[in-house]
PDB file of C-alpha atoms in Angstrom:
ATOM      1  CA  MET V 246       0.000   0.000   0.000  1.00  0.00           C
ATOM      2  CA  GLU V 247       1.396   3.390  -1.018  1.00  0.00           C
ATOM      3  CA  GLU V 248       2.202   5.806   1.713  1.00  0.00           C
ATOM      4  CA  GLU V 249       0.194   9.005   1.790  1.00  0.00           C
ATOM      5  CA  GLU V 250       2.141  12.185   0.961  1.00  0.00           C
ATOM      6  CA  ASP V 251       3.100  14.166   3.998  1.00  0.00           C
ATOM      7  CA  TYR V 252       1.832  17.701   3.378  1.00  0.00           C
ATOM      8  CA  MET V 253       4.018  18.968   6.226  1.00  0.00           C
ATOM      9  CA  SER V 254       7.278  17.591   4.749  1.00  0.00           C
ATOM     10  CA  ASP V 255      10.050  19.837   3.330  1.00  0.00           C
ATOM     11  CA  SER V 256       9.704  18.419  -0.213  1.00  0.00           C
ATOM     12  CA  PHE V 257       6.069  19.523  -0.437  1.00  0.00           C
ATOM     13  CA  ILE V 258       6.513  22.902   1.234  1.00  0.00           C
ATOM     14  CA  LYS V 259       9.466  23.883  -1.050  1.00  0.00           C
ATOM     15  CA  GLN V 260       7.469  23.385  -4.275  1.00  0.00           C
ATOM     16  CA  ASP V 261       6.910  26.586  -6.318  1.00  0.00           C
ATOM     17  CA  VAL V 262       3.159  27.068  -6.336  1.00  0.00           C
ATOM     18  CA  ARG V 263       3.020  30.714  -7.580  1.00  0.00           C
ATOM     19  CA  PRO V 264      -0.124  31.422  -9.668  1.00  0.00           C
ATOM     20  CA  GLY V 265       0.405  31.515 -13.459  1.00  0.00           C
ATOM     21  CA  LEU V 266       3.821  29.771 -13.338  1.00  0.00           C
ATOM     22  CA  PRO V 267       2.760  26.724 -15.439  1.00  0.00           C
ATOM     23  CA  MET V 268       1.537  29.057 -18.177  1.00  0.00           C
ATOM     24  CA  VAL V 269       4.862  30.951 -18.223  1.00  0.00           C
ATOM     25  CA  ARG V 270       6.754  27.689 -18.532  1.00  0.00           C
ATOM     26  CA  ARG V 271       4.604  26.545 -21.456  1.00  0.00           C
ATOM     27  CA  VAL V 272       5.180  29.855 -23.265  1.00  0.00           C
ATOM     28  CA  LYS V 273       8.960  29.602 -22.789  1.00  0.00           C
ATOM     29  CA  GLU V 274       8.976  26.026 -24.057  1.00  0.00           C
ATOM     30  CA  ALA V 275       6.955  27.046 -27.128  1.00  0.00           C
ATOM     31  CA  ILE V 276       9.402  29.889 -27.907  1.00  0.00           C
ATOM     32  CA  GLN V 277      12.412  27.594 -27.541  1.00  0.00           C
ATOM     33  CA  LYS V 278      10.788  25.014 -29.787  1.00  0.00           C
ATOM     34  CA  GLU V 279      10.082  27.642 -32.459  1.00  0.00           C
ATOM     35  CA  GLU V 280      13.694  28.861 -32.331  1.00  0.00           C
ATOM     36  CA  LYS V 281      15.009  25.327 -32.794  1.00  0.00           C
ATOM     37  CA  GLN V 282      12.728  24.818 -35.781  1.00  0.00           C
ATOM     38  CA  LYS V 283      14.017  28.040 -37.346  1.00  0.00           C
ATOM     39  CA  GLU V 284      17.625  26.906 -36.869  1.00  0.00           C
ATOM     40  CA  ALA V 285      16.852  23.558 -38.480  1.00  0.00           C
ATOM     41  CA  LYS V 286      15.190  25.252 -41.454  1.00  0.00           C
ATOM     42  CA  GLU V 287      18.152  27.604 -41.848  1.00  0.00           C
ATOM     43  CA  LYS V 288      20.567  24.647 -41.984  1.00  0.00           C
ATOM     44  CA  ASN V 289      18.461  22.676 -44.427  1.00  0.00           C
ATOM     45  CA  ARG V 290      17.508  25.549 -46.721  1.00  0.00           C
ATOM     46  CA  GLN V 291      18.665  25.390 -50.317  1.00  0.00           C
ATOM     47  CA  LYS V 292      21.622  27.514 -51.286  1.00  0.00           C
ATOM     48  CA  SER V 293      21.029  30.468 -53.542  1.00  0.00           C
ATOM     49  CA  ILE V 294      22.225  30.527 -57.159  1.00  0.00           C
ATOM     50  CA  LYS V 295      24.936  33.079 -56.330  1.00  0.00           C
ATOM     51  CA  GLU V 296      26.260  30.944 -53.484  1.00  0.00           C
ATOM     52  CA  GLU V 297      26.385  27.844 -55.683  1.00  0.00           C
ATOM     53  CA  GLU V 298      28.186  29.796 -58.443  1.00  0.00           C
ATOM     54  CA  LYS V 299      30.725  31.109 -55.918  1.00  0.00           C
ATOM     55  CA  GLU V 300      31.393  27.617 -54.538  1.00  0.00           C
ATOM     56  CA  ARG V 301      31.895  26.167 -58.038  1.00  0.00           C
ATOM     57  CA  ARG V 302      34.148  29.084 -59.019  1.00  0.00           C
ATOM     58  CA  ASP V 303      36.264  28.782 -55.867  1.00  0.00           C
ATOM     59  CA  LEU V 304      36.581  25.027 -56.383  1.00  0.00           C
ATOM     60  CA  VAL V 305      37.863  25.491 -59.935  1.00  0.00           C
ATOM     61  CA  LEU V 306      40.220  28.350 -59.025  1.00  0.00           C
ATOM     62  CA  ASN V 307      41.718  26.411 -56.117  1.00  0.00           C
ATOM     63  CA  SER V 308      42.364  23.342 -58.289  1.00  0.00           C
ATOM     64  CA  ALA V 309      45.623  22.984 -60.186  1.00  0.00           C
ATOM     65  CA  LEU V 310      45.549  22.951 -63.969  1.00  0.00           C
ATOM     66  CA  GLY V 311      45.561  19.481 -65.494  1.00  0.00           C
ATOM     67  CA  ASN V 312      46.621  18.029 -68.821  1.00  0.00           C
ATOM     68  CA  GLU V 313      43.127  18.548 -70.185  1.00  0.00           C
ATOM     69  CA  ASN V 314      43.776  22.302 -70.165  1.00  0.00           C
ATOM     70  CA  LYS V 315      45.046  23.263 -73.633  1.00  0.00           C
ATOM     71  CA  GLY V 316      47.180  26.147 -72.407  1.00  0.00           C
ATOM     72  CA  PHE V 317      48.849  23.989 -69.772  1.00  0.00           C
ATOM     73  CA  ALA V 318      49.412  21.219 -72.344  1.00  0.00           C
ATOM     74  CA  LEU V 319      51.199  23.668 -74.670  1.00  0.00           C
ATOM     75  CA  LEU V 320      53.455  24.830 -71.820  1.00  0.00           C
ATOM     76  CA  GLN V 321      54.380  21.217 -71.038  1.00  0.00           C
ATOM     77  CA  LYS V 322      55.344  20.615 -74.685  1.00  0.00           C
ATOM     78  CA  MET V 323      57.730  23.570 -74.418  1.00  0.00           C
ATOM     79  CA  GLY V 324      59.391  22.015 -71.351  1.00  0.00           C
ATOM     80  CA  TYR V 325      57.358  23.531 -68.546  1.00  0.00           C
ATOM     81  CA  LYS V 326      56.928  21.467 -65.384  1.00  0.00           C
ATOM     82  CA  SER V 327      54.237  21.909 -62.732  1.00  0.00           C
ATOM     83  CA  GLY V 328      55.437  24.185 -59.888  1.00  0.00           C
ATOM     84  CA  GLN V 329      58.183  25.750 -62.034  1.00  0.00           C
ATOM     85  CA  ALA V 330      58.440  29.544 -62.376  1.00  0.00           C
ATOM     86  CA  LEU V 331      57.845  31.090 -65.790  1.00  0.00           C
ATOM     87  CA  GLY V 332      60.536  32.716 -67.859  1.00  0.00           C
ATOM     88  CA  LYS V 333      63.823  31.613 -69.418  1.00  0.00           C
ATOM     89  CA  SER V 334      65.753  32.028 -66.182  1.00  0.00           C
ATOM     90  CA  GLY V 335      62.866  30.907 -63.941  1.00  0.00           C
ATOM     91  CA  GLU V 336      62.328  34.312 -62.348  1.00  0.00           C
ATOM     92  CA  GLY V 337      58.647  34.659 -63.352  1.00  0.00           C
ATOM     93  CA  ILE V 338      55.515  33.896 -61.382  1.00  0.00           C
ATOM     94  CA  ILE V 339      54.713  30.402 -60.207  1.00  0.00           C
ATOM     95  CA  GLU V 340      51.007  30.735 -59.544  1.00  0.00           C
ATOM     96  CA  PRO V 341      48.564  32.179 -62.099  1.00  0.00           C
ATOM     97  CA  ILE V 342      47.374  35.746 -61.632  1.00  0.00           C
ATOM     98  CA  PRO V 343      44.456  35.595 -59.166  1.00  0.00           C
ATOM     99  CA  LEU V 344      41.011  36.323 -60.458  1.00  0.00           C
ATOM    100  CA  ASN V 345      39.376  39.268 -58.689  1.00  0.00           C
ATOM    101  CA  ILE V 346      35.607  38.869 -58.953  1.00  0.00           C
ATOM    102  CA  LYS V 347      33.669  42.093 -58.570  1.00  0.00           C
ATOM    103  CA  THR V 348      30.257  41.175 -57.199  1.00  0.00           C
ATOM    104  CA  GLY V 349      28.914  44.715 -57.104  1.00  0.00           C
ATOM    105  CA  PHE V 350      27.485  46.710 -60.004  1.00  0.00           C
ATOM    106  CA  GLY V 351      28.701  46.372 -63.555  1.00  0.00           C
ATOM    107  CA  LEU V 352      30.414  48.773 -65.931  1.00  0.00           C
ATOM    108  CA  GLY V 353      28.811  52.171 -66.329  1.00  0.00           C
ATOM    109  CA  HIS V 354      27.150  52.119 -62.911  1.00  0.00           C
ATOM    110  CA  GLU V 355      29.245  54.984 -61.520  1.00  0.00           C
ATOM    111  CA  GLU V 356      28.532  57.081 -64.618  1.00  0.00           C
ATOM    112  CA  LEU V 357      24.816  56.347 -64.281  1.00  0.00           C
ATOM    113  CA  LYS V 358      24.917  57.216 -60.595  1.00  0.00           C
ATOM    114  CA  LYS V 359      26.694  60.489 -61.354  1.00  0.00           C
ATOM    115  CA  ARG V 360      24.198  61.377 -64.100  1.00  0.00           C
ATOM    116  CA  LYS V 361      21.232  60.682 -61.794  1.00  0.00           C
ATOM    117  CA  ALA V 362      22.772  62.878 -59.097  1.00  0.00           C
ATOM    118  CA  GLU V 363      23.230  65.708 -61.614  1.00  0.00           C
ATOM    119  CA  GLU V 364      19.631  65.310 -62.828  1.00  0.00           C
ATOM    120  CA  LYS V 365      18.390  65.404 -59.236  1.00  0.00           C
ATOM    121  CA  LEU V 366      20.402  68.547 -58.545  1.00  0.00           C
ATOM    122  CA  GLU V 367      19.129  70.186 -61.736  1.00  0.00           C
ATOM    123  CA  SER V 368      15.546  69.303 -60.791  1.00  0.00           C
ATOM    124  CA  TYR V 369      16.084  70.857 -57.352  1.00  0.00           C
ATOM    125  CA  ARG V 370      17.504  74.038 -58.909  1.00  0.00           C
ATOM    126  CA  LEU V 371      14.563  74.228 -61.306  1.00  0.00           C
ATOM    127  CA  LYS V 372      12.095  73.918 -58.414  1.00  0.00           C
ATOM    128  CA  LEU V 373      13.895  76.715 -56.541  1.00  0.00           C
ATOM    129  CA  GLN V 374      13.789  78.922 -59.632  1.00  0.00           C
ATOM    130  CA  MET V 375      10.065  78.252 -60.162  1.00  0.00           C
ATOM    131  CA  LYS V 376       9.375  78.992 -56.486  1.00  0.00           C
ATOM    132  CA  LYS V 377      11.331  82.241 -56.746  1.00  0.00           C
ATOM    133  CA  GLN V 378       9.406  83.270 -59.866  1.00  0.00           C
ATOM    134  CA  ALA V 379       6.089  82.436 -58.144  1.00  0.00           C
ATOM    135  CA  ASN V 380       7.069  84.572 -55.132  1.00  0.00           C
ATOM    136  CA  GLU V 381       8.105  87.483 -57.372  1.00  0.00           C
ATOM    137  CA  GLN V 382       4.852  87.211 -59.333  1.00  0.00           C
ATOM    138  CA  ALA V 383       2.830  87.172 -56.103  1.00  0.00           C
ATOM    139  CA  ALA V 384       4.734  90.253 -54.885  1.00  0.00           C
ATOM    140  CA  ASP V 385       4.047  92.067 -58.184  1.00  0.00           C
ATOM    141  CA  GLN V 386       0.346  91.204 -57.980  1.00  0.00           C
ATOM    142  CA  PHE V 387       0.228  92.480 -54.403  1.00  0.00           C
ATOM    143  CA  ARG V 388       1.865  95.766 -55.419  1.00  0.00           C
ATOM    144  CA  VAL V 389      -0.620  96.191 -58.290  1.00  0.00           C
ATOM    145  CA  ARG V 390      -3.587  95.475 -56.006  1.00  0.00           C
ATOM    146  CA  PHE V 391      -2.224  97.834 -53.367  1.00  0.00           C
ATOM    147  CA  LYS V 392      -1.700 100.606 -55.933  1.00  0.00           C
ATOM    148  CA  THR V 393      -5.191 100.020 -57.358  1.00  0.00           C
ATOM    149  CA  LYS V 394      -6.724 100.249 -53.876  1.00  0.00           C
ATOM    150  CA  GLN V 395      -4.835 103.464 -53.207  1.00  0.00           C
ATOM    151  CA  GLU V 396      -6.110 104.934 -56.479  1.00  0.00           C
ATOM    152  CA  GLU V 397      -9.667 103.813 -55.666  1.00  0.00           C
ATOM    153  CA  ARG V 398      -9.502 105.430 -52.221  1.00  0.00           C
ATOM    154  CA  LYS V 399      -8.176 108.646 -53.776  1.00  0.00           C
ATOM    155  CA  MET V 400     -11.007 108.650 -56.347  1.00  0.00           C
ATOM    156  CA  GLU V 401     -13.583 108.062 -53.606  1.00  0.00           C
ATOM    157  CA  GLY V 402     -12.148 111.072 -51.745  1.00  0.00           C
ATOM    158  CA  ASP V 403     -12.306 113.203 -54.922  1.00  0.00           C
ATOM    159  CA  LEU V 404     -15.917 112.081 -55.502  1.00  0.00           C
ATOM    160  CA  ARG V 405     -16.984 113.104 -51.981  1.00  0.00           C
ATOM    161  CA  LYS V 406     -15.223 116.422 -52.449  1.00  0.00           C
ATOM    162  CA  SER V 407     -17.066 116.957 -55.761  1.00  0.00           C
ATOM    163  CA  GLN V 408     -20.404 115.978 -54.181  1.00  0.00           C
ATOM    164  CA  ARG V 409     -19.979 118.548 -51.384  1.00  0.00           C
ATOM    165  CA  ALA V 410     -19.025 121.244 -53.907  1.00  0.00           C
ATOM    166  CA  CYS V 411     -21.980 120.311 -56.147  1.00  0.00           C
ATOM    167  CA  GLN V 412     -24.445 120.468 -53.245  1.00  0.00           C
ATOM    168  CA  GLN V 413     -23.129 123.851 -52.116  1.00  0.00           C
ATOM    169  CA  LEU V 414     -23.167 125.373 -55.620  1.00  0.00           C
ATOM    170  CA  ASP V 415     -26.639 123.934 -56.422  1.00  0.00           C
ATOM    171  CA  MET V 416     -28.077 125.368 -53.218  1.00  0.00           C
ATOM    172  CA  GLN V 417     -26.561 128.776 -54.035  1.00  0.00           C
ATOM    173  CA  LYS V 418     -28.643 128.632 -57.245  1.00  0.00           C
ATOM    174  CA  ASP V 419     -31.728 127.591 -55.262  1.00  0.00           C
ATOM    175  CA  ILE V 420     -31.605 124.041 -56.676  1.00  0.00           C
ATOM    176  CA  ASP V 421     -33.328 121.935 -54.010  1.00  0.00           C
ATOM    177  CA  VAL V 422     -33.101 118.566 -55.750  1.00  0.00           C
ATOM    178  CA  PRO V 423     -29.869 117.247 -57.301  1.00  0.00           C
ATOM    179  CA  LYS V 424     -29.855 116.306 -60.951  1.00  0.00           C
ATOM    180  CA  GLU V 425     -28.864 112.776 -59.905  1.00  0.00           C
ATOM    181  CA  THR V 426     -29.391 111.413 -56.408  1.00  0.00           C
ATOM    182  CA  TRP V 427     -25.683 110.680 -55.995  1.00  0.00           C
ATOM    183  CA  PHE V 428     -24.612 114.220 -57.090  1.00  0.00           C
ATOM    184  CA  TRP V 429     -24.981 115.232 -53.438  1.00  0.00           C
ATOM    185  CA  ILE V 430     -23.710 113.492 -50.311  1.00  0.00           C
ATOM    186  CA  GLU V 431     -26.677 111.507 -49.073  1.00  0.00           C
ATOM    187  CA  PRO V 432     -27.986 112.267 -45.564  1.00  0.00           C
ATOM    188  CA  GLU V 433     -27.334 109.610 -42.922  1.00  0.00           C
ATOM    189  CA  GLU V 434     -30.939 109.179 -41.725  1.00  0.00           C
ATOM    190  CA  GLU V 435     -32.024 105.571 -42.175  1.00  0.00           C
ATOM    191  CA  ASP V 436     -35.708 106.170 -43.027  1.00  0.00           C
ATOM    192  CA  LYS V 437     -35.180 108.996 -45.512  1.00  0.00           C
ATOM    193  CA  LYS V 438     -35.767 107.033 -48.728  1.00  0.00           C
ATOM    194  CA  ASP V 439     -38.934 105.820 -50.345  1.00  0.00           C
ATOM    195  CA  GLU V 440     -39.258 103.177 -53.063  1.00  0.00           C
ATOM    196  CA  GLU V 441     -38.404 105.627 -55.850  1.00  0.00           C
ATOM    197  CA  ASP V 442     -35.147 106.659 -54.209  1.00  0.00           C
ATOM    198  CA  LYS V 443     -34.184 103.023 -53.833  1.00  0.00           C
ATOM    199  CA  GLU V 444     -34.650 102.430 -57.568  1.00  0.00           C
ATOM    200  CA  ASP V 445     -32.501 105.465 -58.375  1.00  0.00           C
ATOM    201  CA  GLU V 446     -29.841 104.208 -56.002  1.00  0.00           C
ATOM    202  CA  CYS V 447     -29.764 100.831 -57.723  1.00  0.00           C
ATOM    203  CA  THR V 448     -29.304 102.545 -61.082  1.00  0.00           C
ATOM    204  CA  SER V 449     -26.520 104.781 -59.816  1.00  0.00           C
ATOM    205  CA  SER V 450     -24.739 101.890 -58.117  1.00  0.00           C
ATOM    206  CA  ASP V 451     -24.177 100.368 -61.545  1.00  0.00           C
ATOM    207  CA  LEU V 452     -21.701 103.165 -62.230  1.00  0.00           C
ATOM    208  CA  SER V 453     -18.133 102.863 -60.997  1.00  0.00           C
ATOM    209  CA  VAL V 454     -16.487 105.520 -58.832  1.00  0.00           C
ATOM    210  CA  SER V 455     -14.400 106.759 -61.759  1.00  0.00           C
ATOM    211  CA  GLU V 456     -17.504 107.049 -63.985  1.00  0.00           C
ATOM    212  CA  LYS V 457     -19.387 108.997 -61.317  1.00  0.00           C
ATOM    213  CA  LEU V 458     -16.408 111.294 -60.799  1.00  0.00           C
ATOM    214  CA  HIS V 459     -16.154 112.014 -64.530  1.00  0.00           C
ATOM    215  CA  ILE V 460     -19.914 112.728 -64.904  1.00  0.00           C
ATOM    216  CA  LEU V 461     -19.972 114.994 -61.864  1.00  0.00           C
ATOM    217  CA  THR V 462     -16.831 116.855 -62.994  1.00  0.00           C
ATOM    218  CA  VAL V 463     -18.426 117.590 -66.363  1.00  0.00           C
ATOM    219  CA  TYR V 464     -21.639 118.761 -64.647  1.00  0.00           C
ATOM    220  CA  LEU V 465     -19.752 121.150 -62.340  1.00  0.00           C
ATOM    221  CA  ARG V 466     -17.804 122.632 -65.259  1.00  0.00           C
ATOM    222  CA  GLU V 467     -20.848 123.073 -67.517  1.00  0.00           C
ATOM    223  CA  GLU V 468     -23.410 124.129 -64.908  1.00  0.00           C
ATOM    224  CA  HIS V 469     -21.313 126.104 -62.425  1.00  0.00           C
ATOM    225  CA  PHE V 470     -18.059 126.754 -64.331  1.00  0.00           C
ATOM    226  CA  TYR V 471     -16.320 125.104 -61.407  1.00  0.00           C
ATOM    227  CA  CYS V 472     -13.146 122.994 -61.621  1.00  0.00           C
ATOM    228  CA  ILE V 473     -12.804 120.518 -58.777  1.00  0.00           C
ATOM    229  CA  TRP V 474      -9.075 120.164 -59.443  1.00  0.00           C
ATOM    230  CA  CYS V 475      -8.378 123.908 -59.354  1.00  0.00           C
ATOM    231  CA  GLY V 476     -10.933 124.539 -56.595  1.00  0.00           C
ATOM    232  CA  THR V 477     -12.006 127.650 -58.487  1.00  0.00           C
ATOM    233  CA  THR V 478     -15.319 128.961 -59.854  1.00  0.00           C
ATOM    234  CA  TYR V 479     -14.776 130.779 -63.172  1.00  0.00           C
ATOM    235  CA  GLU V 480     -16.933 133.572 -64.616  1.00  0.00           C
ATOM    236  CA  ASP V 481     -18.062 131.678 -67.708  1.00  0.00           C
ATOM    237  CA  SER V 482     -17.151 128.802 -70.010  1.00  0.00           C
ATOM    238  CA  GLU V 483     -14.668 130.952 -71.952  1.00  0.00           C
ATOM    239  CA  ASP V 484     -12.859 131.918 -68.742  1.00  0.00           C
ATOM    240  CA  LEU V 485     -12.870 128.258 -67.670  1.00  0.00           C
ATOM    241  CA  SER V 486     -11.438 126.977 -70.934  1.00  0.00           C
ATOM    242  CA  SER V 487      -8.814 129.745 -71.071  1.00  0.00           C
ATOM    243  CA  ASN V 488      -7.470 129.442 -67.514  1.00  0.00           C
ATOM    244  CA  CYS V 489      -8.143 125.806 -66.494  1.00  0.00           C
ATOM    245  CA  PRO V 490      -5.558 123.236 -67.675  1.00  0.00           C
ATOM    246  CA  GLY V 491      -8.122 120.451 -68.171  1.00  0.00           C
ATOM    247  CA  ASP V 492     -10.975 118.421 -66.774  1.00  0.00           C
ATOM    248  CA  SER V 493      -8.977 115.639 -65.053  1.00  0.00           C
ATOM    249  CA  ALA V 494      -6.492 115.281 -62.193  1.00  0.00           C
ATOM    250  CA  ALA V 495      -3.753 114.242 -64.629  1.00  0.00           C
ATOM    251  CA  ASP V 496      -4.070 117.570 -66.476  1.00  0.00           C
ATOM    252  CA  HIS V 497      -3.468 119.431 -63.229  1.00  0.00           C
ATOM    253  CA  ASP V 498      -0.420 117.437 -62.094  1.00  0.00           C
TER     254      ASP V 498
END
């Protein structure tokens, strides 16, 4: 009859009973098994074509020339013996010139590499040049827009100046209603317009600032003999045409 295990003995107490330990052992064993299988596959794997060619080449190069070699046979007919140095006095080489196999790239690779580098550099330079041209073009466009905005602001100022002068001169002639609604500076009250005024405003808004300025300048010259650029009211049309340089800002510059 088998003896019952003593649960108070040293052999039982010293056993490692930490939770999860059997699982860790199984994982380690599986990893070791996988590594051994990889090593076995690496040993048994077929050699590549390049490796086989190298082995065959080394085997042939390390073997001495035999009688089946035509060149060696001709040397023997002329009195050459294996292991003897070449030359009349025996001062030449004993072993054949070693074959240096270059396993890298073939002929023309360095030239191709150089040409590709030059093409890459040229492409980079071209991109820089195109970027520079794009930046210069953007700067030119900004300057044009800025100049145009400045000119527009100046024209708007000249138009307001002309509108104030027109309103003052019309009122001096007891003209209570402007010839065009925009000839005068409009009052700021919000509820001043009726439907008719709104239609007139829509019509006048179709005109640009420069067109309005030109129309109003002509009106001031013909109706009041006034030149907005000179800031002067002349006696009549003859006096205006004789003493005023022209009917635009450019004529007065």
